Every structure is written in C-alpha cells, then in structure tokens.
C-alpha cells in the first residue's frame, strides 16, 4: 500500500497529524507522535484470511492474498524490489525461469532425477552426476523426440558407471514401468555424441562390478576380468565402443575358462548388461581371437591354474 496514494489512512484520528507508522509484527497502525493505536489493522483481512482463521482457529495476519510487509514477502513467493542489486537479480532470475521454457524443463528434470535416485537409494553424488549429464544433453540439443523419463533413467545409469557403482539396466527400468528397453537404447544412441561421456567410463571396472555384484562370481574370477579389461584399456582397444557391451564380452570370455559350478550363463550376462546377444558376442569373438596372449595375463593365468586344480579334485 503506497503512502502517497493512501495518505489519509495514515492520519492519526487523535492528533490529526500524518504520523502513523505500521507495526510489521501486528499489522496495526500506531501514531509515533501521540502513541494512539488504530483499531483497524493495515492488513486486508479478506475472505481468504477469514476462512483460514475459522478453519484453523488462529489469527494469522500474514494469511492474506498479498505480501503485506517484508516479512510476509520473505515467507511467500513474491519478490520485493528494494532497489538493491541482489533484489534486481532475483527478480530477473524469476522472470527468466517463468519465461524460458528450457529452464522450466531443466528444473523439472532435476526434480525427476532426484526422485529416481532417491527411489533407488543411490545417493547425492549419483544425482549430481546424472543431472550434469542431463544438462549437457539438453544444451547439445540431444533430447528431441525422446521420452523424458527414459532420458532420466539413462542419465542415472551413466552416472552410476561414472561413479564406479555397479548397476544394470534392469535395475533402473524396474523403478519406472513406463520405460521400455527400446526407449532406453534410443536415448543411449542420442547421448553417444556427448563430450567425455564414454571417456570417463572404464569397461574393465564395469565388467568386474557386474561379475561381483550381479552375477556373484568368485573374487579370483572378478580379478581376472578386471585385469583383462585393464590390458585392453591400456592398449586403447574398443575405443568409442559402448562400455557395457564390452563388459559383457569380457565376462563371457573369462566365463569360458570356468568349470560348472563356477560359471554363469550367457542369458544371465545378457540380462545384466541389457544389450543384444549379437552385439555382445561380436566383441567376445574379437577377444577370443587373442586368447593365446590374454591367458598369460597373471590374474587370468592364476584363474586357469585354479580351474585345473579344481578339475583334478573332481
């Protein structure tokens, strides 16, 4: 309420001077000359206030349809322009968020990703990385015609891989029933061009993580898988290939050395990595072609020795 526009309400009814001031705490008018307190509060007790008071049995003078004072504004959604630089920036940001559809979409996506991560009990570092991947994808124009909940899932999936946290596609999909495997892979293809997305991903660690936490293979088997993957990474093999696909091929290659009771099945591996059998087996064939060299890797050689000893016992 402007002092100039409504000057007469600030006139003291007792001394008739314009010395009335507002008590921000009570909303009452008090004369700072004679001390009289006006019976009528400055705050407009509209039907919203009256209904609230009746319903809750309290008198809350800030329960009005507008921000009656600075304190009420701080507790509401209004932005008070005081002329300071900070308030101007805050106002501009609010206008930008309201007017910029891209920012609105990003804000909604941040909430969706946080909720998915919370549902999966993965922690804040995963949420932060997933949100970073999403923003990069949005900035690079890679989200056109994509199902947004599928984008959220792929971002969380890659964030887990980046943070060296073993996870498979099925883990993500079971938390969002509306996403199909096809939706997931469509988004993956769109994100392939994201800068540094694959560079930060170690297929050796992904493979070892899957072997340990999802396939429950023995520790010496996981060590062999990790060592084999490290050799290929050191030689820049499979550069640009999907890390999860290579991880599946590594596990299947090592699986061939294992005796019944130690090994897993092709179906189990494909379920964990969520990739097509044809693609995974294509890379496995390449790795199998190097068997004479790879079996001399110390951890792989140790695995072969353990299997021979086990076979003799049988």
PDB file of C-alpha atoms in Angstrom, residues 5 7-8 29 40 42 45 54 57 60 64 67 84 101 122 132 136 159-160 164 186 190 241 253 276 278 280 303 307:
ATOM      1  CA  UNK A   5      -1.711   7.044  -2.807  1.00  0.00           C
ATOM      2  CA  UNK A   7      -2.064   9.130   2.678  1.00  0.00           C
ATOM      3  CA  UNK A   8      -5.338   9.744   4.526  1.00  0.00           C
ATOM      4  CA  UNK A  29      -1.168   1.469  12.836  1.00  0.00           C
ATOM      5  CA  UNK A  40      -8.172  -1.184  12.124  1.00  0.00           C
ATOM      6  CA  UNK A  42      -3.384  -2.271   7.795  1.00  0.00           C
ATOM      7  CA  UNK A  45      -8.442  -9.404   6.168  1.00  0.00           C
ATOM      8  CA  UNK A  54     -12.163 -20.066  11.052  1.00  0.00           C
ATOM      9  CA  UNK A  57      -8.847 -21.283  14.927  1.00  0.00           C
ATOM     10  CA  UNK A  60      -2.544 -15.068  11.338  1.00  0.00           C
ATOM     11  CA  UNK A  64      -3.713 -12.711   3.028  1.00  0.00           C
ATOM     12  CA  UNK A  67       2.516  -9.811   0.827  1.00  0.00           C
ATOM     13  CA  UNK A  84      19.278  -3.303  -4.318  1.00  0.00           C
ATOM     14  CA  UNK A 101      10.831 -22.981 -21.405  1.00  0.00           C
ATOM     15  CA  UNK A 122      21.801 -44.285  -4.753  1.00  0.00           C
ATOM     16  CA  UNK A 132      25.067 -32.840 -15.092  1.00  0.00           C
ATOM     17  CA  UNK A 136      24.821 -31.422 -21.179  1.00  0.00           C
ATOM     18  CA  UNK A 159      26.170 -41.574 -13.570  1.00  0.00           C
ATOM     19  CA  UNK A 160      26.439 -44.908 -11.717  1.00  0.00           C
ATOM     20  CA  UNK A 164      32.171 -46.846 -10.363  1.00  0.00           C
ATOM     21  CA  UNK A 186      17.059 -44.948 -28.188  1.00  0.00           C
ATOM     22  CA  UNK A 190      21.218 -39.972 -28.756  1.00  0.00           C
ATOM     23  CA  UNK A 241      32.513 -48.741 -28.150  1.00  0.00           C
ATOM     24  CA  UNK A 253      35.334 -64.595 -22.432  1.00  0.00           C
ATOM     25  CA  UNK A 276      21.678 -57.619 -27.702  1.00  0.00           C
ATOM     26  CA  UNK A 278      24.552 -60.404 -31.421  1.00  0.00           C
ATOM     27  CA  UNK A 280      27.998 -58.707 -27.251  1.00  0.00           C
ATOM     28  CA  UNK A 303      42.349 -68.403 -12.731  1.00  0.00           C
ATOM     29  CA  UNK A 307      40.390 -74.366 -12.517  1.00  0.00           C
TER      30      UNK A 307
END
